[in-house]
mmCIF file of N, CA and C in Angstrom:
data_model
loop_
_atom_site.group_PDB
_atom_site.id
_atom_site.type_symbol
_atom_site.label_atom_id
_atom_site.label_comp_id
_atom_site.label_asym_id
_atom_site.label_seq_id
_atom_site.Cartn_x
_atom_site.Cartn_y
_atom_site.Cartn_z
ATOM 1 N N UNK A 1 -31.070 -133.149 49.594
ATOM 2 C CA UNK A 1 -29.957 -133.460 50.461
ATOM 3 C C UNK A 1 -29.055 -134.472 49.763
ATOM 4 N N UNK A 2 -28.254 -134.406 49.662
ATOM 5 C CA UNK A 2 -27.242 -134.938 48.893
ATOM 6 C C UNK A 2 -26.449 -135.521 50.395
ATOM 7 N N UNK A 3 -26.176 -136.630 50.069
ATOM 8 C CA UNK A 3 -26.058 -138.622 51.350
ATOM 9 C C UNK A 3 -24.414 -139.074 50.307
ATOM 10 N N UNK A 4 -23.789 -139.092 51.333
ATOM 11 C CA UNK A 4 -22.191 -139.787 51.085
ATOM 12 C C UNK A 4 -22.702 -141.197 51.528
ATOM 13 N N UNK A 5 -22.295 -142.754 51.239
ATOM 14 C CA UNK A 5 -22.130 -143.503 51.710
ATOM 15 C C UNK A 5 -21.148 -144.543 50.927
ATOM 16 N N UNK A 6 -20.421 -144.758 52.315
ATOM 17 C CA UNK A 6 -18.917 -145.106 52.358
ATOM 18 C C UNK A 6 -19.189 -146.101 53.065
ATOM 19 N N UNK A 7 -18.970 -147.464 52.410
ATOM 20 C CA UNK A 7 -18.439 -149.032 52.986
ATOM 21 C C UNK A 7 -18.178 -149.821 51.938
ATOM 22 N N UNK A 8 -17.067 -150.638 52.024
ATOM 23 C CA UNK A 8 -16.452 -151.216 51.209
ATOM 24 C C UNK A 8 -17.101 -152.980 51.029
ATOM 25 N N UNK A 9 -18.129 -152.737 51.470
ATOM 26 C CA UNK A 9 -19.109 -153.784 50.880
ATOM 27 C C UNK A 9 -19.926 -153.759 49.912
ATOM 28 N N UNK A 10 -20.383 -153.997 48.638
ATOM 29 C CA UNK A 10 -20.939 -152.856 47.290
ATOM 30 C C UNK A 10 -22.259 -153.803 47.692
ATOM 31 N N UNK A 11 -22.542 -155.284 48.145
ATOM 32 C CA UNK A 11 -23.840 -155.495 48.701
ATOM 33 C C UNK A 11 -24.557 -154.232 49.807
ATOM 34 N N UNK A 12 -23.544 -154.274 50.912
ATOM 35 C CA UNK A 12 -24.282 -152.742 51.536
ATOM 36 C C UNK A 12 -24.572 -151.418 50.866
ATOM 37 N N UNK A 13 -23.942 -151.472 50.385
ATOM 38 C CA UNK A 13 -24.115 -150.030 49.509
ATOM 39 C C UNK A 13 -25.288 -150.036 48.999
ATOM 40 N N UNK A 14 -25.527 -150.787 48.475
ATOM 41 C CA UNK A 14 -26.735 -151.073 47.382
ATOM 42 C C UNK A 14 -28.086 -151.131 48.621
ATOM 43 N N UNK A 15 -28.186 -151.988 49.555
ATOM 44 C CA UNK A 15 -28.764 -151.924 50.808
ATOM 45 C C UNK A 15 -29.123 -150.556 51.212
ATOM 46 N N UNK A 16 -28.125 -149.736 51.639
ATOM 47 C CA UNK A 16 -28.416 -148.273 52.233
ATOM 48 C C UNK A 16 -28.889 -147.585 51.059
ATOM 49 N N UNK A 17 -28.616 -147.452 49.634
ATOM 50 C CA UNK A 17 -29.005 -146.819 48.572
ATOM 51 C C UNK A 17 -30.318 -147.086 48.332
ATOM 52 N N UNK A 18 -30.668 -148.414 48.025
ATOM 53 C CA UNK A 18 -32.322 -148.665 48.183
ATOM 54 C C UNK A 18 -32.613 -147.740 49.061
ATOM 55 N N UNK A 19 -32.494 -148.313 50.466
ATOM 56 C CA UNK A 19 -33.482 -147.575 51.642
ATOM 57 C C UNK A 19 -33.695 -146.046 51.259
ATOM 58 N N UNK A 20 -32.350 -145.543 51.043
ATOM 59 C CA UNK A 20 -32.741 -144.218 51.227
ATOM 60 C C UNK A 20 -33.889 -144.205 49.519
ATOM 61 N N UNK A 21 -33.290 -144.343 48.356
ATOM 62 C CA UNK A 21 -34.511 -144.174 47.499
ATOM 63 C C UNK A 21 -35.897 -144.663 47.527
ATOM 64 N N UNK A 22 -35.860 -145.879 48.562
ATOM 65 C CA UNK A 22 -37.405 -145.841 48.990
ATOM 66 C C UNK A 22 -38.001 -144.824 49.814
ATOM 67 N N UNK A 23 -36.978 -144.082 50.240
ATOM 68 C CA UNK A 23 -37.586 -142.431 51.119
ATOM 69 C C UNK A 23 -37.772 -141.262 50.429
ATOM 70 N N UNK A 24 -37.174 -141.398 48.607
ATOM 71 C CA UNK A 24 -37.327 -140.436 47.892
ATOM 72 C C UNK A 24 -36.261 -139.825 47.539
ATOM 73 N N UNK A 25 -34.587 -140.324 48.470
ATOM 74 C CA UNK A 25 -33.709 -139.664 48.251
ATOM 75 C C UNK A 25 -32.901 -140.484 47.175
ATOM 76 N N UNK A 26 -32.470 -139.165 46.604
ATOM 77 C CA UNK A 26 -31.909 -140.132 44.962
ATOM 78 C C UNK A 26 -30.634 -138.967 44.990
ATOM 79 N N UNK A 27 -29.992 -138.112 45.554
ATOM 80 C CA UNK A 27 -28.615 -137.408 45.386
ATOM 81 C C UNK A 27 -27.734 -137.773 46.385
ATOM 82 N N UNK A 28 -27.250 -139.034 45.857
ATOM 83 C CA UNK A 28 -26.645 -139.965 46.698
ATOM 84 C C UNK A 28 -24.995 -140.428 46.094
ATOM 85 N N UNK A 29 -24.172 -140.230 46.778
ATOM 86 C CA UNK A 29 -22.735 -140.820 46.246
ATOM 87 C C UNK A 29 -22.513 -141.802 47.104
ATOM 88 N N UNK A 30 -21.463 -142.521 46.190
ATOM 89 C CA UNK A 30 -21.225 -143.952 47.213
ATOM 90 C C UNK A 30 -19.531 -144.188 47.201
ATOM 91 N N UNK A 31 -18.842 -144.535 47.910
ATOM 92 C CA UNK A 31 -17.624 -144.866 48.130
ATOM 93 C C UNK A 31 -16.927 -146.055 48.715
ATOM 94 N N UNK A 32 -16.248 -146.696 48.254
ATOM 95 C CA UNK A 32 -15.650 -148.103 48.502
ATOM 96 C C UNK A 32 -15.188 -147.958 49.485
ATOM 97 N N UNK A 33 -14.397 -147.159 50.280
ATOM 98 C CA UNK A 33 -13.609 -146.984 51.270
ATOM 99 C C UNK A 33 -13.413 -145.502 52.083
ATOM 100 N N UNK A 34 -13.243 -145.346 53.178
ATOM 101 C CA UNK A 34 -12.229 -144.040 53.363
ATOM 102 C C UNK A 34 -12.003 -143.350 52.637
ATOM 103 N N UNK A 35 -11.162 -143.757 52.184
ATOM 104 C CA UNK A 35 -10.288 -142.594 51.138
ATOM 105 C C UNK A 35 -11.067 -142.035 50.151
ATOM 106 N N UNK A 36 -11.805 -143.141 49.529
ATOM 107 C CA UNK A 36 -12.603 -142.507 48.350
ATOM 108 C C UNK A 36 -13.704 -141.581 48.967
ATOM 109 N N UNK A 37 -14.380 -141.782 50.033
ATOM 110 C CA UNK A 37 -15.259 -141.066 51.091
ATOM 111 C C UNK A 37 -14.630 -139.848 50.848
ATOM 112 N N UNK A 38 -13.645 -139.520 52.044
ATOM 113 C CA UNK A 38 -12.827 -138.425 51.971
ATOM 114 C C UNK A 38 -12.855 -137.822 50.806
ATOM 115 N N UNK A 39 -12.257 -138.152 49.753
ATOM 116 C CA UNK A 39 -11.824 -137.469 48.599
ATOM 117 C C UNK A 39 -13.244 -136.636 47.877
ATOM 118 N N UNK A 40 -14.596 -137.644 47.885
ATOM 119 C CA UNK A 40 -15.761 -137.170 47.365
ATOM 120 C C UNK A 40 -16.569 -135.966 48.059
ATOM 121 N N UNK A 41 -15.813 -135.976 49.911
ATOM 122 C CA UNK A 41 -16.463 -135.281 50.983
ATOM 123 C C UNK A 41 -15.882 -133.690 50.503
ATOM 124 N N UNK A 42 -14.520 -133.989 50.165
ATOM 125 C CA UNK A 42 -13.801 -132.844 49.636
ATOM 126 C C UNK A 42 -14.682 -131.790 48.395
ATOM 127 N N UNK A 43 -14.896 -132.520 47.620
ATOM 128 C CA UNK A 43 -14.669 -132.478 46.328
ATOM 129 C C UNK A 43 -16.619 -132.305 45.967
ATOM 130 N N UNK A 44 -17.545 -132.464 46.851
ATOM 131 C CA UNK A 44 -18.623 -132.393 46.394
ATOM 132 C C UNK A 44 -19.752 -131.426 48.078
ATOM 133 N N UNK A 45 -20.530 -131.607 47.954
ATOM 134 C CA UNK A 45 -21.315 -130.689 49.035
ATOM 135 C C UNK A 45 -22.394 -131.737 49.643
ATOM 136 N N UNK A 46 -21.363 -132.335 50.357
ATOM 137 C CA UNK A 46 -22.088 -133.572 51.170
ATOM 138 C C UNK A 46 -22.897 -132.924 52.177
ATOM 139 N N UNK A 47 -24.288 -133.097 52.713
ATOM 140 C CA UNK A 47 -25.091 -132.885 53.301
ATOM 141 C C UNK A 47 -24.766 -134.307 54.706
ATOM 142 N N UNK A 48 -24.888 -135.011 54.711
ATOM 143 C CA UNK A 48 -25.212 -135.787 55.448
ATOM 144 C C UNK A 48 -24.220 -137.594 54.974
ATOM 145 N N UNK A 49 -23.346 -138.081 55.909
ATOM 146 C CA UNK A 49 -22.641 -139.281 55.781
ATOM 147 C C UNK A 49 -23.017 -140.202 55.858
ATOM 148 N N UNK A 50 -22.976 -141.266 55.208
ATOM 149 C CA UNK A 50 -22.934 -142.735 55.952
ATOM 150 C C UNK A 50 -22.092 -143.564 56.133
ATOM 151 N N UNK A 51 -21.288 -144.183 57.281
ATOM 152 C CA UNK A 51 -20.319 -145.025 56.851
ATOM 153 C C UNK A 51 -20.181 -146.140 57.642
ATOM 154 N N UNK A 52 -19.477 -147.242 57.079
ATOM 155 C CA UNK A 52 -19.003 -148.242 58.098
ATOM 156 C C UNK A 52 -17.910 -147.800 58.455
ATOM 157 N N UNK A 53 -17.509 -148.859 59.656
ATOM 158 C CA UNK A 53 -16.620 -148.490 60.687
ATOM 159 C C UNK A 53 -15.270 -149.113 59.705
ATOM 160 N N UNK A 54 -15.064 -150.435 59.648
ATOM 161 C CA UNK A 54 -14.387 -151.175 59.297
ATOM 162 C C UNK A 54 -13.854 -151.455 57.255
ATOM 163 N N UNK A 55 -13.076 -150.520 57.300
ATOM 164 C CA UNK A 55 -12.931 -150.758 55.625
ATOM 165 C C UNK A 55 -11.312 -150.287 55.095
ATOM 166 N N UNK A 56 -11.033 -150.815 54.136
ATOM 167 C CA UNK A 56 -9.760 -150.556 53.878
ATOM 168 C C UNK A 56 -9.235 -149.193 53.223
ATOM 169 N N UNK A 57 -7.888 -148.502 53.713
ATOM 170 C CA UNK A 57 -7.610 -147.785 53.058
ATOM 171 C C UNK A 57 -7.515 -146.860 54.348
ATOM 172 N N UNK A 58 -8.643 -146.106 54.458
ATOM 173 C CA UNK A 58 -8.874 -145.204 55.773
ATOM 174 C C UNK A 58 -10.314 -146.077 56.285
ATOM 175 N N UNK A 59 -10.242 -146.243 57.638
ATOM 176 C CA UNK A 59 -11.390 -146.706 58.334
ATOM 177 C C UNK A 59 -12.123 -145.384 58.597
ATOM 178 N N UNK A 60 -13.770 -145.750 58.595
ATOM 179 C CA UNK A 60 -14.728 -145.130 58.891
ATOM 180 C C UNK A 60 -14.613 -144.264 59.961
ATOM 181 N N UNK A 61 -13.889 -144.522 61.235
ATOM 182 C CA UNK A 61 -13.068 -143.789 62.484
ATOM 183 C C UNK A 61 -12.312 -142.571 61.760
ATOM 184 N N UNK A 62 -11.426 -142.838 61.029
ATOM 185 C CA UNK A 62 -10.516 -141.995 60.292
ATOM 186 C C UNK A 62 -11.245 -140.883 59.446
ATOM 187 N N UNK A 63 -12.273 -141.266 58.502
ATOM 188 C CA UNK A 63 -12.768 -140.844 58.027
ATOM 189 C C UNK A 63 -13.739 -139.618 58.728
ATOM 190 N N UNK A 64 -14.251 -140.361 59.662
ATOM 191 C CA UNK A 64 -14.896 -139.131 60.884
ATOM 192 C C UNK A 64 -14.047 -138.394 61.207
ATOM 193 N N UNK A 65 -12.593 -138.705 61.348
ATOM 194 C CA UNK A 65 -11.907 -137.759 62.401
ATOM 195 C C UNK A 65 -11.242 -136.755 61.411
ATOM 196 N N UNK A 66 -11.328 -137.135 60.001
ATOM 197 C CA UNK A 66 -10.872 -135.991 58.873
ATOM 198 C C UNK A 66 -12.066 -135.147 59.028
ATOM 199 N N UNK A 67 -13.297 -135.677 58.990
ATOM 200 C CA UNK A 67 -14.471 -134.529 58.232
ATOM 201 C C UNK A 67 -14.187 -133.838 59.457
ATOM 202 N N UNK A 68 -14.349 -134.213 60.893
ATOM 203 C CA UNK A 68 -14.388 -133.017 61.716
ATOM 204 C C UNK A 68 -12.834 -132.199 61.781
ATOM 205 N N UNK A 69 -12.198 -132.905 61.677
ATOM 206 C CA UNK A 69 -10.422 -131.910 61.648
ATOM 207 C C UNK A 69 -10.645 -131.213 60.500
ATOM 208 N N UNK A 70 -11.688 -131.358 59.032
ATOM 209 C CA UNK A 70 -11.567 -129.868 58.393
ATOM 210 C C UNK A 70 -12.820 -129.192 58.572
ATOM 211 N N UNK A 71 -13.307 -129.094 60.301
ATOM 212 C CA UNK A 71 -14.556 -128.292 60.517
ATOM 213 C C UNK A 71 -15.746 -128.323 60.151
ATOM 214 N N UNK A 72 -16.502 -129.362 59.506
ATOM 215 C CA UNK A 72 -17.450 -129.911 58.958
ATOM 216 C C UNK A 72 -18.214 -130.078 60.699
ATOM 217 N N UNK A 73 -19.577 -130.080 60.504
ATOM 218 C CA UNK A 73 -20.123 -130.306 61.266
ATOM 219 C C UNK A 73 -21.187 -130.877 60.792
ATOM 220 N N UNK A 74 -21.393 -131.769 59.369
ATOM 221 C CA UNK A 74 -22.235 -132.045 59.049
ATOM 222 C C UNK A 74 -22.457 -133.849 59.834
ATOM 223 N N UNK A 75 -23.807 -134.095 59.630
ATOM 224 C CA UNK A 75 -24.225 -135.073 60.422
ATOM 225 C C UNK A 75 -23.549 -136.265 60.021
ATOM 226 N N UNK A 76 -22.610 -137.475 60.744
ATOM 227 C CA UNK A 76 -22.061 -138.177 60.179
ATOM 228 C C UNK A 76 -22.367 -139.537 60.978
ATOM 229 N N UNK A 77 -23.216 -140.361 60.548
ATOM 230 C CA UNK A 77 -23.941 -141.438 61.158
ATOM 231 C C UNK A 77 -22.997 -142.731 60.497
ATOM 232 N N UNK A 78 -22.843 -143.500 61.542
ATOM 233 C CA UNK A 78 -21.873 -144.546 61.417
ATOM 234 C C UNK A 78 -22.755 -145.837 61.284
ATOM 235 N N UNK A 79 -22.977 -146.500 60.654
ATOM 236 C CA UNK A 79 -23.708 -148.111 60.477
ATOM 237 C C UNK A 79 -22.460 -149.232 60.288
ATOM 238 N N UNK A 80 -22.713 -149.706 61.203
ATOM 239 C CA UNK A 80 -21.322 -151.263 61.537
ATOM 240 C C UNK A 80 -21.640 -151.907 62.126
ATOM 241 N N UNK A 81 -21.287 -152.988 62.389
ATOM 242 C CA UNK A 81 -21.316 -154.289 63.211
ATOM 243 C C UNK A 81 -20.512 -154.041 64.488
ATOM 244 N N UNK A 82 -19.967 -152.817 64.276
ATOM 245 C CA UNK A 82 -19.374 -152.975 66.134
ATOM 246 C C UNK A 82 -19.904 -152.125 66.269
ATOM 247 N N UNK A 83 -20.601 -152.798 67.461
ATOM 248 C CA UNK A 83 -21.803 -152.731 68.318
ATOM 249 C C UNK A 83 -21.174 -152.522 70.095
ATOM 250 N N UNK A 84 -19.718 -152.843 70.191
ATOM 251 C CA UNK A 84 -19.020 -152.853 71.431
ATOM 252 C C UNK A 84 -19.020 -151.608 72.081
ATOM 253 N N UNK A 85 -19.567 -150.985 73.069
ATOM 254 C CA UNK A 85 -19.440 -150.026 74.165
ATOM 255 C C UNK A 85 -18.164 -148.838 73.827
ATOM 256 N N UNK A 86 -17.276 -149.285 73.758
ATOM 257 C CA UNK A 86 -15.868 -149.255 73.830
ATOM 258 C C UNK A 86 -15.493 -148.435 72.583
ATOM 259 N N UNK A 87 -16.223 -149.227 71.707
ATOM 260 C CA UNK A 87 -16.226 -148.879 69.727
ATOM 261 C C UNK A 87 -16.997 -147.641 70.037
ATOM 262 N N UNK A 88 -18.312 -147.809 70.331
ATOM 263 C CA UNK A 88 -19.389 -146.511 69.946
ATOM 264 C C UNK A 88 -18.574 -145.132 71.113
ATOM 265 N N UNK A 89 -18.319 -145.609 72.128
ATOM 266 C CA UNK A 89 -18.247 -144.464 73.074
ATOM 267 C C UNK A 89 -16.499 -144.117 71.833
ATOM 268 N N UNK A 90 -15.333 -144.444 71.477
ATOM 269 C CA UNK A 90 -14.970 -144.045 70.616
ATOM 270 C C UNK A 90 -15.081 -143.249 69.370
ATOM 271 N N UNK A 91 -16.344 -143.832 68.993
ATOM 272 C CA UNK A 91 -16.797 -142.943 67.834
ATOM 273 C C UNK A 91 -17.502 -141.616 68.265
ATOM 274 N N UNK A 92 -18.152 -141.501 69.816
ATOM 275 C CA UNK A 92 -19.003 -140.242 70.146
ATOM 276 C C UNK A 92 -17.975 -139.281 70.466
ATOM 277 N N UNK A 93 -16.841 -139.957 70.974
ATOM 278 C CA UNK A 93 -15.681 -138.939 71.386
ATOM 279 C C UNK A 93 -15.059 -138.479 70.169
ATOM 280 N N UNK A 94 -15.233 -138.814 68.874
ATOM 281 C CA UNK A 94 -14.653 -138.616 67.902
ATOM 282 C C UNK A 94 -15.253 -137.276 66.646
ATOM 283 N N UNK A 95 -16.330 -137.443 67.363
ATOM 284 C CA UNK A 95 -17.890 -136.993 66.788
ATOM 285 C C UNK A 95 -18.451 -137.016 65.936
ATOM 286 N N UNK A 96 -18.843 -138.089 65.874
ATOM 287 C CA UNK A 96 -19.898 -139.092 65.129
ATOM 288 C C UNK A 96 -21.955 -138.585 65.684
ATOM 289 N N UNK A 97 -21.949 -138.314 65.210
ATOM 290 C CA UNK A 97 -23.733 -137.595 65.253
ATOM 291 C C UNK A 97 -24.261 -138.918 66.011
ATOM 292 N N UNK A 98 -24.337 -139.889 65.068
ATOM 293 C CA UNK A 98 -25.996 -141.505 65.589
ATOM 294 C C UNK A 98 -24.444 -142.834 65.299
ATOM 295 N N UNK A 99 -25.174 -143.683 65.558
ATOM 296 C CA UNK A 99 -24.436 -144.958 65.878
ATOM 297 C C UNK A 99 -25.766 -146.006 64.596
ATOM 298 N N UNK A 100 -25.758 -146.308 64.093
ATOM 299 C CA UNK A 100 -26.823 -147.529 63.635
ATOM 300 C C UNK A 100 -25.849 -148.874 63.440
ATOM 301 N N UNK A 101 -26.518 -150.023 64.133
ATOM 302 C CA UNK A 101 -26.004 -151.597 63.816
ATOM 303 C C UNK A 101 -26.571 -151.913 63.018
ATOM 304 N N UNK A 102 -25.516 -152.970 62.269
ATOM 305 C CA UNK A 102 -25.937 -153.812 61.175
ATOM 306 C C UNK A 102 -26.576 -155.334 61.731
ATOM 307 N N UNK A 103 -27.570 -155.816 61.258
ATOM 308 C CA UNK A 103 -28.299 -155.460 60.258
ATOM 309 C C UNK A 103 -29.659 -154.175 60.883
ATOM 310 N N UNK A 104 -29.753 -153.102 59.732
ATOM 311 C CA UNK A 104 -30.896 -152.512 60.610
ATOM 312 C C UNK A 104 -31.841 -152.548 59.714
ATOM 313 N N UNK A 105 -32.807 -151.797 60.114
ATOM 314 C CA UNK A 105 -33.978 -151.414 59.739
ATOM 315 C C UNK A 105 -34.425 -150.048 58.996
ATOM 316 N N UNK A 106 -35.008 -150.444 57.605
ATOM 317 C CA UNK A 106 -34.756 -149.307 57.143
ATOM 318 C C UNK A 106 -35.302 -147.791 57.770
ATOM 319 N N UNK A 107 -36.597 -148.334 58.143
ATOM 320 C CA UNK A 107 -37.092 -147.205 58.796
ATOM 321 C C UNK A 107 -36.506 -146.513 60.197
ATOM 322 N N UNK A 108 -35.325 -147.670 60.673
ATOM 323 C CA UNK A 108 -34.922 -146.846 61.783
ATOM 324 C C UNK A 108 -33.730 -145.937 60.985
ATOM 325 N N UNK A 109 -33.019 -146.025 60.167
ATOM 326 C CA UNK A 109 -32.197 -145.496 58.987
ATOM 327 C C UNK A 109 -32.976 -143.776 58.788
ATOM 328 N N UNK A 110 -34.537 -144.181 58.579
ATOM 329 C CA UNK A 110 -34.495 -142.832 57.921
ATOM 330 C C UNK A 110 -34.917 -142.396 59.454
ATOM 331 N N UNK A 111 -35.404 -142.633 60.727
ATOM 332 C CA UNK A 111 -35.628 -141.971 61.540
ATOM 333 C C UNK A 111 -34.354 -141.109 61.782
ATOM 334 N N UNK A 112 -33.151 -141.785 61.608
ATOM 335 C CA UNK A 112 -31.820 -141.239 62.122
ATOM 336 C C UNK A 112 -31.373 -140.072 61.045
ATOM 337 N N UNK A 113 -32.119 -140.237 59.874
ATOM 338 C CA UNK A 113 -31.996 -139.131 58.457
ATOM 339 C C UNK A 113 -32.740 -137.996 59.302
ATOM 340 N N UNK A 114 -33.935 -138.349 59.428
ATOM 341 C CA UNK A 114 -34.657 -137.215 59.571
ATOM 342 C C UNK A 114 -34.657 -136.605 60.696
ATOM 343 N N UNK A 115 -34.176 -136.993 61.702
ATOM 344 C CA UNK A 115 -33.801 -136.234 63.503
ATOM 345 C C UNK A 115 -32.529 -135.379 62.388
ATOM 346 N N UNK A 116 -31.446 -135.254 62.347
ATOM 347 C CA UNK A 116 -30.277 -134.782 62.121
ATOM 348 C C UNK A 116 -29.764 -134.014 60.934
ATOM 349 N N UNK A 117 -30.623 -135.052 60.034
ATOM 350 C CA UNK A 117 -30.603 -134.132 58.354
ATOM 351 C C UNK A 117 -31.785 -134.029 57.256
ATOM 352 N N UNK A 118 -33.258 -133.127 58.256
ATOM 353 C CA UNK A 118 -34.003 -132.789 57.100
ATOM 354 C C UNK A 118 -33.430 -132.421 55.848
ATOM 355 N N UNK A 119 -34.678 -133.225 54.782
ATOM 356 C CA UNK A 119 -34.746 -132.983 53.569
ATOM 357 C C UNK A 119 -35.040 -131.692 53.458
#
């Protein structure tokens, strides 16, 4: 399964990249922002997303609302610090698969891998 993850924090990145290679997954791309997200989502055979909400360029919102406006239905799990009602029920209307807060847990990470996007 080949894992997009998009946040413009390169400490997180590195964070979600561990976790997932402590689960075995190693076909993993990573993206600074939106845009670069987008462009790699295009351009490669993303299985499964990760992104923050909050990042420059195109926000993680944006970024969801491209993959599904070009018919993608692949699983696109959002990890952020907004945690607000308001934020998540936004992102479900947007269609966003899982919600995960920062800081999490890795193992709740891969529970949310493995409900949505077996290996």
């Amino acid at each position: 399964m080949k894992v997009l993850v998009a946040d413009d924090s390169g400490v997180m990145r590195k964070i979600i990249v561990r976790a997932l290679n402590g689960c075995g997954m190693t076909d993993i791309v990573e993206a600074k922002d939106g845009k670069e997200g987008w462009n790699l989502f295009q351009a490669e055979q993303i299985d499964c997303v990760l992104t923050d909400w909050n990042m420059p360029e195109m926000n993680g919102l944006e970024l969801l609302k491209a993959i599904r406006g070009s018919g993608s239905e692949v699983p696109v799990i959002m990890i952020t610090t907004e945690g607000e009602k308001a934020k998540v029920l936004e992102a479900i209307h947007a269609g966003v698969t899982d919600y995960l807060c920062k800081p999490f847990e890795q193992e709740d990470l891969m529970a949310k891998l493995d409900k949505y996007a077996p290996a």
